[in-house]
mmCIF file of C-alpha atoms in Angstrom:
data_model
loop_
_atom_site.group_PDB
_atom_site.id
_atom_site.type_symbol
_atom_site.label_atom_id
_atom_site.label_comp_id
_atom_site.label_asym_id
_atom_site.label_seq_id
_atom_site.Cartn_x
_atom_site.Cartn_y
_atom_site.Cartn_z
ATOM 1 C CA UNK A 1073 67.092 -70.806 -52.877
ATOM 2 C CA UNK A 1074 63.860 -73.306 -52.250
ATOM 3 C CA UNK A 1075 60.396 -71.724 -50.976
ATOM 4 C CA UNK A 1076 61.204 -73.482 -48.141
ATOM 5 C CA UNK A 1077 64.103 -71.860 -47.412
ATOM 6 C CA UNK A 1078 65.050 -68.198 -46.177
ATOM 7 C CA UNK A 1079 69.003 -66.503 -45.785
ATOM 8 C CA UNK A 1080 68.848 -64.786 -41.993
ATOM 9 C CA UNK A 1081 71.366 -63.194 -40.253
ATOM 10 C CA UNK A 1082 72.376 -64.834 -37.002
ATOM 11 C CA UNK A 1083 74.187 -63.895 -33.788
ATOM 12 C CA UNK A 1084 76.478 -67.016 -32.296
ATOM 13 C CA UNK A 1085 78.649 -64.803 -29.997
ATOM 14 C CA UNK A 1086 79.166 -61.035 -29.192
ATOM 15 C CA UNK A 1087 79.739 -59.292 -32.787
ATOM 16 C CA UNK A 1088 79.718 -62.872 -34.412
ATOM 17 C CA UNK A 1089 77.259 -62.495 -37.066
ATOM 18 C CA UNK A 1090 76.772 -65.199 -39.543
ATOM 19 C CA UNK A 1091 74.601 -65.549 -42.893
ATOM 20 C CA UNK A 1092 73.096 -68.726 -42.145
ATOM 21 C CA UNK A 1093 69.924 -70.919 -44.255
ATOM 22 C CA UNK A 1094 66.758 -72.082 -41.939
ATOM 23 C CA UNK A 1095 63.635 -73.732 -43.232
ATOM 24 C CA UNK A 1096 60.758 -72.003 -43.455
ATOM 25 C CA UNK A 1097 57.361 -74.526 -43.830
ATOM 26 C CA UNK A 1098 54.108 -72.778 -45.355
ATOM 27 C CA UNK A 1099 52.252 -70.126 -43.312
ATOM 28 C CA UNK A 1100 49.604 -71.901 -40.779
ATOM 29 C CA UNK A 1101 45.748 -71.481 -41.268
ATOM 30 C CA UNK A 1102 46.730 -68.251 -39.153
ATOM 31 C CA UNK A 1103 49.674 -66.932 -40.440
ATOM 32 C CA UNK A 1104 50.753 -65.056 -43.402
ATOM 33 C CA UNK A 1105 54.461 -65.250 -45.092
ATOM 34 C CA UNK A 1106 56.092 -61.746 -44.864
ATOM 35 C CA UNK A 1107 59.240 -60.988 -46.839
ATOM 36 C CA UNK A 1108 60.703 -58.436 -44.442
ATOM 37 C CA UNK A 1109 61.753 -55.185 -46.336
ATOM 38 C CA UNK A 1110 62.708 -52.763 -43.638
ATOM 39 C CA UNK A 1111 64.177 -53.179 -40.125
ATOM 40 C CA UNK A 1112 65.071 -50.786 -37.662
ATOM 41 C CA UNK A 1113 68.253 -51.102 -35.146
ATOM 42 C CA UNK A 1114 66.868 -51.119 -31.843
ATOM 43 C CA UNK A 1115 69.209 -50.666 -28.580
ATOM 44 C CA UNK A 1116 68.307 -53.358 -27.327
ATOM 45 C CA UNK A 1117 69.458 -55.221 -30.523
ATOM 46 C CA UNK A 1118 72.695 -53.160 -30.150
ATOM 47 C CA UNK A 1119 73.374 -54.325 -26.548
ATOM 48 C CA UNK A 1120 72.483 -58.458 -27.658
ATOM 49 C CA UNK A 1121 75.019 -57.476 -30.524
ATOM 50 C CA UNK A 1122 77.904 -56.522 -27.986
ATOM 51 C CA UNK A 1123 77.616 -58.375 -25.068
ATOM 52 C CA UNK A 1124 75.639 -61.630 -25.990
ATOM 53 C CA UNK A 1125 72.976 -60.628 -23.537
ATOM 54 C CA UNK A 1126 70.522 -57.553 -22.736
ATOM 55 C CA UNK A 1127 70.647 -56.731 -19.204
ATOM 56 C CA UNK A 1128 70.354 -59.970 -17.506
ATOM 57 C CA UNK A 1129 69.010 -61.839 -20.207
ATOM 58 C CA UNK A 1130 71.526 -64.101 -21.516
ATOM 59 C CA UNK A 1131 71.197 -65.721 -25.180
ATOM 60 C CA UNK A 1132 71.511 -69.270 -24.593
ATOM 61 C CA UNK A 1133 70.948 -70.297 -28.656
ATOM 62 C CA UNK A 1134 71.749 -68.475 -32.063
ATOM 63 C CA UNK A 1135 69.873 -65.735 -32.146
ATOM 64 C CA UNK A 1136 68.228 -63.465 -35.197
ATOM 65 C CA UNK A 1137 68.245 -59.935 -34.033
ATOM 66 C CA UNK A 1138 65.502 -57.147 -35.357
ATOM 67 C CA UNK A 1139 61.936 -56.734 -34.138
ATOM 68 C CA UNK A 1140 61.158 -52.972 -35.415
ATOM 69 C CA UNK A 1141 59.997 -54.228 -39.272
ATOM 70 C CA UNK A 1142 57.540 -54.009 -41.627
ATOM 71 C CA UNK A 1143 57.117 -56.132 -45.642
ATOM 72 C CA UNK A 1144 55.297 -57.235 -48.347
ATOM 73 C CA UNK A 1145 52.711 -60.578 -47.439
ATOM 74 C CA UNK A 1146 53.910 -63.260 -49.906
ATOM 75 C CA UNK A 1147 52.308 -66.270 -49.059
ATOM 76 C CA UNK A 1148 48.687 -66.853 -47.474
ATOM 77 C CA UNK A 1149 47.247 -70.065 -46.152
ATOM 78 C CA UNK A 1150 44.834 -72.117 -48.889
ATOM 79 C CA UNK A 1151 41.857 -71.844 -46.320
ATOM 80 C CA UNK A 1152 42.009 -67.802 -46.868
ATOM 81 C CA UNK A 1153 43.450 -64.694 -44.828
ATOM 82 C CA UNK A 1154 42.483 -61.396 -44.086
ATOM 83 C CA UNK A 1155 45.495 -60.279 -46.083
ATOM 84 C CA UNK A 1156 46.281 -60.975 -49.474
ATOM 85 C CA UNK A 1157 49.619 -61.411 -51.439
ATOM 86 C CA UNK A 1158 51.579 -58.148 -51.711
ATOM 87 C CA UNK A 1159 49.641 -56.221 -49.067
ATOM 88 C CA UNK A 1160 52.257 -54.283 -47.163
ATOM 89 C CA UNK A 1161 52.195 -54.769 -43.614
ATOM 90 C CA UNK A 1162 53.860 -53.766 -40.604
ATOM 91 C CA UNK A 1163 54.898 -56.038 -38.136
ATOM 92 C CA UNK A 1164 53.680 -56.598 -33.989
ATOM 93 C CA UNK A 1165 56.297 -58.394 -33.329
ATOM 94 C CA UNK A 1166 55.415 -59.371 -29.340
ATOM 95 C CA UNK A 1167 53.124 -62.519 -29.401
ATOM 96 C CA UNK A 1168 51.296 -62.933 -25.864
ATOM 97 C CA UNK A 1169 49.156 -66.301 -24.320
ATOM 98 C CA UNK A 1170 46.012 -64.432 -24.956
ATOM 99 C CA UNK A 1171 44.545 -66.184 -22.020
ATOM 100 C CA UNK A 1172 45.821 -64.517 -18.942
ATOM 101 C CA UNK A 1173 44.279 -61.512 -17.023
ATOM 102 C CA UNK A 1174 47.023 -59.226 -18.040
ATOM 103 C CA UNK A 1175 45.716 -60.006 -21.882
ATOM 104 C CA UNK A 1176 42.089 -60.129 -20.912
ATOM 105 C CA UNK A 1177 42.064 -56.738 -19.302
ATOM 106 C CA UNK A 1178 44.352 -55.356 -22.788
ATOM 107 C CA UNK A 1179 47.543 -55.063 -21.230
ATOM 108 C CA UNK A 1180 49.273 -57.858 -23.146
ATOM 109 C CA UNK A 1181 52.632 -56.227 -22.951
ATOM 110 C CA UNK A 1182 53.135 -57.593 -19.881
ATOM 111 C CA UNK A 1183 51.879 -61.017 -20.030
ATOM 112 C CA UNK A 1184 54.570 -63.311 -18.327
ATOM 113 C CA UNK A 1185 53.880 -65.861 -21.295
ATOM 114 C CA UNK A 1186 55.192 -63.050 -23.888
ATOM 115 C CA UNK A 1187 57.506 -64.600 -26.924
ATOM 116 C CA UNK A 1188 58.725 -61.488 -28.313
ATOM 117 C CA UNK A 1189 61.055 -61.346 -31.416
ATOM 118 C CA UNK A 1190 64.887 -60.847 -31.131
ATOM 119 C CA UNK A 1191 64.801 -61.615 -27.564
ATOM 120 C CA UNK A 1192 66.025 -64.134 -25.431
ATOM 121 C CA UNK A 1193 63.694 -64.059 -22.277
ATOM 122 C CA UNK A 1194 61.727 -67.135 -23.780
ATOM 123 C CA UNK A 1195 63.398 -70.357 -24.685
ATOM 124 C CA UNK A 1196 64.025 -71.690 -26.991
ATOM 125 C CA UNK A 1197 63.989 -67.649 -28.895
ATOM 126 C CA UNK A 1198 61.637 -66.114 -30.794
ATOM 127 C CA UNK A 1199 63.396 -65.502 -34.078
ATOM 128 C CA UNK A 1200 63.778 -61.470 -35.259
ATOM 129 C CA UNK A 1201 63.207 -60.080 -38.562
ATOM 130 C CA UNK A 1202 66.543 -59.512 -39.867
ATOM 131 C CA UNK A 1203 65.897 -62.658 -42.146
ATOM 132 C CA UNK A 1204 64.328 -63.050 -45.743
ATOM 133 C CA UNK A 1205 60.840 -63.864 -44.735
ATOM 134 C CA UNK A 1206 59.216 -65.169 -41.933
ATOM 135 C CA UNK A 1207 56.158 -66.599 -40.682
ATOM 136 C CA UNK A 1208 53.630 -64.081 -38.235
ATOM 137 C CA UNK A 1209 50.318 -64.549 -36.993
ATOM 138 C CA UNK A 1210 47.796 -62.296 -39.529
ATOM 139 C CA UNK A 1211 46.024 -61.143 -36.128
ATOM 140 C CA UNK A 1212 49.390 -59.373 -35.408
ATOM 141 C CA UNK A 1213 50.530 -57.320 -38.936
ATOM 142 C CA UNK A 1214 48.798 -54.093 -39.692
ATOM 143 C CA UNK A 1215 48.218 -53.284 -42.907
ATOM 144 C CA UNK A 1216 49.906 -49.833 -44.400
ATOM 145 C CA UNK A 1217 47.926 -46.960 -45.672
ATOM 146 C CA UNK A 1218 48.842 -46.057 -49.098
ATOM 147 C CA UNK A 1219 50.281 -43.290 -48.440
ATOM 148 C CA UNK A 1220 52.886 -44.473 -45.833
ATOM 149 C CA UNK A 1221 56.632 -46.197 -46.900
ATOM 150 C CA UNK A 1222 57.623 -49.342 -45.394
ATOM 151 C CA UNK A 1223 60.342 -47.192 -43.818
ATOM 152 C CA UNK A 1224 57.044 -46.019 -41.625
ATOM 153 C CA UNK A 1225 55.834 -49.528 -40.920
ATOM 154 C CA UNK A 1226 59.001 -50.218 -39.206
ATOM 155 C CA UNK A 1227 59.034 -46.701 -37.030
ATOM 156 C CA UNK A 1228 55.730 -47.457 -35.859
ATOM 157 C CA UNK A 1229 57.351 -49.734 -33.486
ATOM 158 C CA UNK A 1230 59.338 -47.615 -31.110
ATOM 159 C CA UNK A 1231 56.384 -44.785 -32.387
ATOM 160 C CA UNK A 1232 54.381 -47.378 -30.582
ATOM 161 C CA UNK A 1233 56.559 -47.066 -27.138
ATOM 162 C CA UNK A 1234 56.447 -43.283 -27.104
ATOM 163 C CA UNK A 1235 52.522 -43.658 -28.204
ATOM 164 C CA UNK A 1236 52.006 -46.159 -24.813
ATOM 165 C CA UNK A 1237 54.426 -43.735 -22.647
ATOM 166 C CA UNK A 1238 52.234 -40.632 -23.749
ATOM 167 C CA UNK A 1239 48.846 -42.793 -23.188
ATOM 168 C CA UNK A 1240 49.879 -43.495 -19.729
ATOM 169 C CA UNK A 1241 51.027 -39.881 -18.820
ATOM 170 C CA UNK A 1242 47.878 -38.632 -18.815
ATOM 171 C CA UNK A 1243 49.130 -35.382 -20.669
ATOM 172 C CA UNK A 1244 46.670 -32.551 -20.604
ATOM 173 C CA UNK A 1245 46.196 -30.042 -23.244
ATOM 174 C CA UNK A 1246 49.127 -26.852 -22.298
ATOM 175 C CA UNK A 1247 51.219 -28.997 -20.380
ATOM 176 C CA UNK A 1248 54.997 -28.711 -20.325
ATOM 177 C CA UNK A 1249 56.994 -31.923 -20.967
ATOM 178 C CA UNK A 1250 60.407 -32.828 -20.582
ATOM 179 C CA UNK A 1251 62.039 -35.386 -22.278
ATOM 180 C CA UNK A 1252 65.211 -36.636 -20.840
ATOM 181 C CA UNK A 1253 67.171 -38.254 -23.627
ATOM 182 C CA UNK A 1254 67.437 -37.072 -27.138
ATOM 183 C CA UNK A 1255 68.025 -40.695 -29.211
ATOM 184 C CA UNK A 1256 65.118 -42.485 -31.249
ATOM 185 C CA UNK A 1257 62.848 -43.286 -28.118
ATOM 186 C CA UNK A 1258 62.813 -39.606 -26.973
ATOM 187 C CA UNK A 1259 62.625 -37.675 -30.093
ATOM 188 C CA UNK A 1260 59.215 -39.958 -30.339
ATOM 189 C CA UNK A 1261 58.215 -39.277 -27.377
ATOM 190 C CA UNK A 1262 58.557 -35.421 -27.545
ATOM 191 C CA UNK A 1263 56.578 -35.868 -31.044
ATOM 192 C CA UNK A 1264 53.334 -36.994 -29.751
ATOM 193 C CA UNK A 1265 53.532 -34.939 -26.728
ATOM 194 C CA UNK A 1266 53.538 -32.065 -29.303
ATOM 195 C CA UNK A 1267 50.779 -33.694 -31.161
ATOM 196 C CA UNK A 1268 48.801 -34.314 -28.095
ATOM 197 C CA UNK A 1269 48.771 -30.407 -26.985
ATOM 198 C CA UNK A 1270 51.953 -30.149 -24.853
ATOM 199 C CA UNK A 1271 51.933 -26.243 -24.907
ATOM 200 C CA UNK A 1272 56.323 -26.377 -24.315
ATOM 201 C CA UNK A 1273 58.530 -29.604 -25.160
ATOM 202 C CA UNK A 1274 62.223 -29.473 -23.562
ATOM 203 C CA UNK A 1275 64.513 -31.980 -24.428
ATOM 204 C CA UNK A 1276 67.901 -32.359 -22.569
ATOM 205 C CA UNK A 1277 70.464 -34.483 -23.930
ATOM 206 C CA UNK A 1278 74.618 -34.691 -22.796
ATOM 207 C CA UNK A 1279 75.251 -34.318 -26.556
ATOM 208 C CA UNK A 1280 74.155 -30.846 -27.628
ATOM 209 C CA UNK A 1281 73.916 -31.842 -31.540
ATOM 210 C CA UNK A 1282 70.966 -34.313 -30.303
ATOM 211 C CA UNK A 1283 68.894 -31.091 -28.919
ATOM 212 C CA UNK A 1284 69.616 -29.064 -31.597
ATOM 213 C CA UNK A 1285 68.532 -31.631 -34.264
ATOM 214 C CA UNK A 1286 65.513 -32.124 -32.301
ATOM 215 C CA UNK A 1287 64.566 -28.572 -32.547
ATOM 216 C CA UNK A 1288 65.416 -27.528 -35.911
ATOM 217 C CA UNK A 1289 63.899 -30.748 -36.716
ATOM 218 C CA UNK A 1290 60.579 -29.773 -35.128
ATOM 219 C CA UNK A 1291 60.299 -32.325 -32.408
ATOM 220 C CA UNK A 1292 61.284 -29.872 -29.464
ATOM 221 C CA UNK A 1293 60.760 -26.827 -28.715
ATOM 222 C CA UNK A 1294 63.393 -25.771 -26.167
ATOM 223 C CA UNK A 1295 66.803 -27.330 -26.166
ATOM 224 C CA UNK A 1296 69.112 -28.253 -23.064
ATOM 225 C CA UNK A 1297 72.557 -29.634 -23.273
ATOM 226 C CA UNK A 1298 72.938 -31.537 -20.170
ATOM 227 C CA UNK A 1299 76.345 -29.864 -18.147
ATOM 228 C CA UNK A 1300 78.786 -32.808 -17.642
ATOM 229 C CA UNK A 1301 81.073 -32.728 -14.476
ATOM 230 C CA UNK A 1302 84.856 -33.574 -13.670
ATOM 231 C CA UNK A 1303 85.361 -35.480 -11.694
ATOM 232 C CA UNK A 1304 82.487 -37.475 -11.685
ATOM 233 C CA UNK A 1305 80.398 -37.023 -8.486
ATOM 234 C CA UNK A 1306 80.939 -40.327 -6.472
ATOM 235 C CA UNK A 1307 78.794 -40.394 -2.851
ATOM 236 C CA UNK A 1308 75.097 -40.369 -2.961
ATOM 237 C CA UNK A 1309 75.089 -36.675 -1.906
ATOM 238 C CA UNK A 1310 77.385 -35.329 -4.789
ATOM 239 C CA UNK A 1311 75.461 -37.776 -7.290
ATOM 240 C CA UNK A 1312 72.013 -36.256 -5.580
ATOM 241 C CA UNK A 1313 73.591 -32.463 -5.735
ATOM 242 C CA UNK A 1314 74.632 -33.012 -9.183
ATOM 243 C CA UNK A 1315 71.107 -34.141 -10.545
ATOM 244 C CA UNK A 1316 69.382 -30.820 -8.368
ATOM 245 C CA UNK A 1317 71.855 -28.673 -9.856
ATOM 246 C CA UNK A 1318 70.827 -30.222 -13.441
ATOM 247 C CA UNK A 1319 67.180 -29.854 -12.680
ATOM 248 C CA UNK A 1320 67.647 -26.231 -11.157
ATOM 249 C CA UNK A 1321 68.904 -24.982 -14.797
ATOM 250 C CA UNK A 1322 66.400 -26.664 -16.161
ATOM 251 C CA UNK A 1323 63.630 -24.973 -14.485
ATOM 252 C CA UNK A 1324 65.374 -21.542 -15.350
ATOM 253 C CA UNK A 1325 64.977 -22.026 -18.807
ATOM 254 C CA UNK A 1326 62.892 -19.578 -20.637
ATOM 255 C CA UNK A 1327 60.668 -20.364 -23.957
ATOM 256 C CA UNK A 1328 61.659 -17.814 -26.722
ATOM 257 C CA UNK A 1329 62.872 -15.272 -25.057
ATOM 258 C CA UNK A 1330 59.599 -15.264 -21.952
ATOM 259 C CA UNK A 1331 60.151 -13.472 -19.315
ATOM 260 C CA UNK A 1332 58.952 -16.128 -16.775
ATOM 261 C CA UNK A 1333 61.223 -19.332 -16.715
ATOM 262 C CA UNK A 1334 60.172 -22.370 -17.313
ATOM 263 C CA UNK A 1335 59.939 -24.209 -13.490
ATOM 264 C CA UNK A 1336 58.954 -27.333 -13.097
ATOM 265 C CA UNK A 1337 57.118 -29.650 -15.558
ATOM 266 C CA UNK A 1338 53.946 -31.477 -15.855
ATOM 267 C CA UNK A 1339 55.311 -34.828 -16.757
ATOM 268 C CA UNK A 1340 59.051 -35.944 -17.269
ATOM 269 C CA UNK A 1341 59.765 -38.828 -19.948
ATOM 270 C CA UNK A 1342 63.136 -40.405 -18.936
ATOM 271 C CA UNK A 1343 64.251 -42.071 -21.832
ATOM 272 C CA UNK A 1344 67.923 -43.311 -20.847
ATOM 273 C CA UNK A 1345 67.234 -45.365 -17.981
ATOM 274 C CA UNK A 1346 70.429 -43.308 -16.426
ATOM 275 C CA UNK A 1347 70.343 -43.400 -12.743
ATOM 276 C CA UNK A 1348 71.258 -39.607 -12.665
ATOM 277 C CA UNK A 1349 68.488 -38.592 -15.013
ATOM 278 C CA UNK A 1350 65.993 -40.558 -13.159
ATOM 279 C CA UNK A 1351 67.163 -38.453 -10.054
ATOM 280 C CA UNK A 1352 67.012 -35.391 -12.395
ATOM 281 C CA UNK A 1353 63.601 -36.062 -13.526
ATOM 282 C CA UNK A 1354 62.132 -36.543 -9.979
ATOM 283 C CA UNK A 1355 63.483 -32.871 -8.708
ATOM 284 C CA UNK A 1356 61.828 -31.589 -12.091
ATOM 285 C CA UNK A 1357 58.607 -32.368 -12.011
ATOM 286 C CA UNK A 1358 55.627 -30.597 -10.247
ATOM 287 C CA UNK A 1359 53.926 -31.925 -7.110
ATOM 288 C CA UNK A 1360 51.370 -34.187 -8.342
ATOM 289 C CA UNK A 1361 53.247 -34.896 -12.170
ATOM 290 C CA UNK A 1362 54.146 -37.963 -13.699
ATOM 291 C CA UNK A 1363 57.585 -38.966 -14.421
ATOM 292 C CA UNK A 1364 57.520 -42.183 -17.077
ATOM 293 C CA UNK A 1365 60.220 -44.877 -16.625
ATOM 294 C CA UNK A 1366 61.169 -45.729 -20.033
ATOM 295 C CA UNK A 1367 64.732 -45.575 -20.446
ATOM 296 C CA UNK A 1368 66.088 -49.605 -19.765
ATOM 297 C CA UNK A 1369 69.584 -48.766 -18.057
ATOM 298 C CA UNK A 1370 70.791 -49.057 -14.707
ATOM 299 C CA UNK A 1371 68.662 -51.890 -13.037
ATOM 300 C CA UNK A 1372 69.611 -50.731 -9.938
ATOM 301 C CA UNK A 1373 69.609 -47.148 -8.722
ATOM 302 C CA UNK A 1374 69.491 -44.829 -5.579
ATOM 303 C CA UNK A 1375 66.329 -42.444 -6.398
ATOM 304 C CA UNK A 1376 65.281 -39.502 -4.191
ATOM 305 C CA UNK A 1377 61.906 -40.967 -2.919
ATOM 306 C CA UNK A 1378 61.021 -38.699 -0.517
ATOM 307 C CA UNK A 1379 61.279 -35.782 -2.876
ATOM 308 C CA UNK A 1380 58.796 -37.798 -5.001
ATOM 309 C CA UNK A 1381 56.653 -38.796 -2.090
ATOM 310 C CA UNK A 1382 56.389 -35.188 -0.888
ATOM 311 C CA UNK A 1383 55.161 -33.675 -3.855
ATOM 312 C CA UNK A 1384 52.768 -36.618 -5.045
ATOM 313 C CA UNK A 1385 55.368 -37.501 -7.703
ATOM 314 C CA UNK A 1386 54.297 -40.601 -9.475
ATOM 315 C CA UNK A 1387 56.822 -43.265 -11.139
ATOM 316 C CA UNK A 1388 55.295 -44.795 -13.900
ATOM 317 C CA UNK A 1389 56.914 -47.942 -15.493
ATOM 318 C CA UNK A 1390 56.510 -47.858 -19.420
ATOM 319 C CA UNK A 1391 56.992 -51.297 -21.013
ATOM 320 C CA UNK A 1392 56.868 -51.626 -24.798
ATOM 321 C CA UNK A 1393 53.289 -50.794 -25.624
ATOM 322 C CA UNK A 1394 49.715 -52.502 -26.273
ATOM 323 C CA UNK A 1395 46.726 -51.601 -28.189
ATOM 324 C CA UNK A 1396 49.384 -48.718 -30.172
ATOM 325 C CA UNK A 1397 49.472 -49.916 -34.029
ATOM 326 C CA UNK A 1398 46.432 -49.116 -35.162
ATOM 327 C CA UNK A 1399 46.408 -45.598 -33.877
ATOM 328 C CA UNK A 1400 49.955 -44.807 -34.780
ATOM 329 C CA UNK A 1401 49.642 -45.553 -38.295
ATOM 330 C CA UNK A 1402 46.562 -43.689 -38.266
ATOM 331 C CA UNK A 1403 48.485 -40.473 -36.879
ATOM 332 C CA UNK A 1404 51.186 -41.554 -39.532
ATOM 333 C CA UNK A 1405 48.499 -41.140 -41.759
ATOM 334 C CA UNK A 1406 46.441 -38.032 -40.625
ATOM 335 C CA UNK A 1407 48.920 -35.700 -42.539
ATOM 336 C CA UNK A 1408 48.441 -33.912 -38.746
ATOM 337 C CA UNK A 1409 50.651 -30.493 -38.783
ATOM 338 C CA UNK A 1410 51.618 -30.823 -35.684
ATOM 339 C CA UNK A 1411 53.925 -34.695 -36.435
ATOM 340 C CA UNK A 1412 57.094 -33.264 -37.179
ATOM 341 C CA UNK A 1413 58.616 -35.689 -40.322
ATOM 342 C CA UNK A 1414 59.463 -38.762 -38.043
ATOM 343 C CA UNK A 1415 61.453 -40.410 -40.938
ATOM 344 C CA UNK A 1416 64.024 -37.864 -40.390
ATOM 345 C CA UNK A 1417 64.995 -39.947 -37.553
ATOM 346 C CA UNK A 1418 66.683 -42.643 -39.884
ATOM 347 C CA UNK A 1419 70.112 -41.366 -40.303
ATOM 348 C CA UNK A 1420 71.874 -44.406 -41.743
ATOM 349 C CA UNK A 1421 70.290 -47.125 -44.053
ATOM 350 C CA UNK A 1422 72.509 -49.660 -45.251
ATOM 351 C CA UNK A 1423 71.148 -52.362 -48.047
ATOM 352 C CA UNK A 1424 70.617 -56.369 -47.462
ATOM 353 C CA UNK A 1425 71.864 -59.441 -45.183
ATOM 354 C CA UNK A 1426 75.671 -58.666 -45.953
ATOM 355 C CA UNK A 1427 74.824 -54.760 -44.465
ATOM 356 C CA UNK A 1428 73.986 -55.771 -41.316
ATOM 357 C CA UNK A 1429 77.630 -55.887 -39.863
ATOM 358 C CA UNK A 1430 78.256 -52.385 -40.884
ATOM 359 C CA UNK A 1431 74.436 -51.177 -39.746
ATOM 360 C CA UNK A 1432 75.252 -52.644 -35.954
ATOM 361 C CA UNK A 1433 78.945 -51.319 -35.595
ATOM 362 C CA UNK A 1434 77.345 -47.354 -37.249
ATOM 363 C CA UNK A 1435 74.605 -47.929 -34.774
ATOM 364 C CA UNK A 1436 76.967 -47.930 -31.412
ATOM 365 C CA UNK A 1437 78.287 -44.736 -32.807
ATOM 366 C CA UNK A 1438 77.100 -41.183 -31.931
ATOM 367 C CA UNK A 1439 78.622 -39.838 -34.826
ATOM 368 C CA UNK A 1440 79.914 -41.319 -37.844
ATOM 369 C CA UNK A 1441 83.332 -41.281 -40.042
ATOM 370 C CA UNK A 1442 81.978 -38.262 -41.978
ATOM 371 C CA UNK A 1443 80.819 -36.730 -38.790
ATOM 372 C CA UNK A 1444 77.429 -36.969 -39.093
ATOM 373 C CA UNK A 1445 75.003 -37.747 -36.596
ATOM 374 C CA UNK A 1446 73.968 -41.516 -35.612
ATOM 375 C CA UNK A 1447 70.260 -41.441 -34.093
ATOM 376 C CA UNK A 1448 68.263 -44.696 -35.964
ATOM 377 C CA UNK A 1449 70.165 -46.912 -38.393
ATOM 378 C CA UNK A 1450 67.632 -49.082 -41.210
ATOM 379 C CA UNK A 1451 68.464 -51.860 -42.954
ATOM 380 C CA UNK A 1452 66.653 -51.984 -46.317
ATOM 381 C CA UNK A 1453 66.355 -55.754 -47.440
ATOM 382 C CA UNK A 1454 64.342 -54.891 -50.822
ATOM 383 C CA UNK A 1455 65.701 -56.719 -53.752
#
């Protein structure tokens, strides 16, 4: 293999994965050369996997998935970089215009000019990480601390959308969260609620092994398995009935053995983007809380708005994050008592270009052949 060329993985079709060789010129005078060493499956990356599009966005060229990474810098430009080779870095993956008022005012996460890796909103794509090396403006990698594994670089991006969600909640010192959803996203997200002073953290999940590993894992405090009903309710009212009964047991909940239940909570983090759970989330929360939109699911849905109204209720969209590296691998790095062990998220790591196939198919999974538990599969491309 040349320096000039890289191996990437690359999706022609739903499940069609192919080994393929690109080019790759010589970092730019802004760039630095990255040989990517750790990627994280994303759902997003699961749902462009399956279905050849995420949502509405359909891929319309062969597409590199992965966008959660972090590597080793092995090429700089001659004219000199901030990095130097074999500085570990991880990886910002989103690159905005840098010139609109969105990025002006700091909020480049939604500039409309975004090119973000792995998806296909732009044309032609930005190209994801699950390839040998690839090319990234220096002004966008963050170098590691020391102490932290490149396993950490590439959790600091969806850290980095539970670090945005919590910056935009507002959370005060003693409040009580909940976190609807008990995958990657919302085990984060109950993490730096804990680390940020939430005095209780519930997390509700349909599959009670979820809760329970985010307990006894330290993320959570108070567990709820999420009651699932036959038949399904169908009308608006039995769907609206259904997610009041749901939020009714969750106010009776009672934190180790209290005497007082629960009731309802300061802020709500919806992390499925389940039209039910939004509805949940809504009759949960206390008039003037915050519930936080990040779950990407059902684009359309059927919301109880005057129960929100009424009590002040805001709906806060949460989009990927801005302005979050830095400080999350600064918290990675803090040793802070309060972080439960975040790496205990990765269930599944499976090794190199040719365990990609396998990674994608165990990450659709809730449990695997042996059983266990399927929350964030890593693909390790060390040599």
């Amino acid at each position: 293999m040349s320096a000039t060329e890289v191996k990437a993985s690359v999706l022609h079709a739903a499940g069609d994965l192919r080994i393929q060789v690109r080019p790759l010129p010589e970092p730019s005078a802004d760039e630095v050369q990255i040989a990517v060493q750790a990627t994280g499956l994303c759902g997003s990356d699961l749902h462009y996997f399956r279905h050849f599009r995420n949502g509405q966005i359909q891929v319309r060229e062969p597409l590199t998935l992965g966008h959660e990474s972090a590597g080793v810098v092995v090429a700089v430009p001659p004219t000199g970089s901030p990095f130097k080779v074999g500085d570990r870095v991880a990886i910002e993956v989103g690159l905005p215009c840098e010139n609109c008022g969105f990025c002006r005012e700091g909020r480049y996460n939604i500039c409309r000019g975004m090119n973000f890796r792995s998806s296909a909103k732009a044309f032609p794509h930005a190209q994801g990480t699950l390839q040998e090396r690839i090319n990234h403006p220096a002004r966008w990698c963050h170098k590691l601390p020391d102490s932290l594994t490149l396993e950490h670089g590439a959790i600091v991006e969806p850290l980095s959308v539970a670090m945005h969600a919590k910056d935009r909640s507002g959370i005060k010192q003693g409040s009580t969260v909940l976190v609807l959803g008990a995958g990657a996203v919302g085990l984060l997200c109950a993490a730096v609620c804990k680390v940020a002073g939430a005095k209780t953290v519930i997390i509700a999940d349909i599959l009670e092994d979820r809760v329970k590993f985010a307990v006894e894992n330290g993320f959570a405090d108070v567990p709820f398995t999420v009651p699932i009903v036959s038949p399904r309710p169908e009308s608006i009212d039995d769907k609206l009935a259904y997610a009041q009964d749901v939020a009714e047991k969750l106010k009776a909940l009672k934190v180790n053995g209290a005497s007082e239940a629960i009731g309802e909570v300061a802020i709500t983090f919806e992390c499925t983007g389940v039209e039910s759970c939004m509805q949940t989330a809504i009759y949960s929360t206390q008039p003037g809380g915050k519930v936080m939109i990040i779950g990407m699911g059902t684009p359309i849905q059927t919301l109880p708005i005057s129960a929100a109204s009424l009590k002040e209720v805001d709906l806060v969209g949460v989009f990927r994050y801005a302005n979050t590296y830095r400080k999350v691998l600064d918290l990675l790095a803090s040793g802070n008592p309060l972080l439960p062990d975040v790496q205990k998220i990765v269930t599944h790591r499976l090794k190199g270009l040719n365990g990609i196939p396998t990674a994608f198919d165990t990450a659709g999974k809730v449990k695997d052949e042996a059983g266990n538990l399927v929350i964030k599969v890593m693909v390790d491309m060390t040599e």
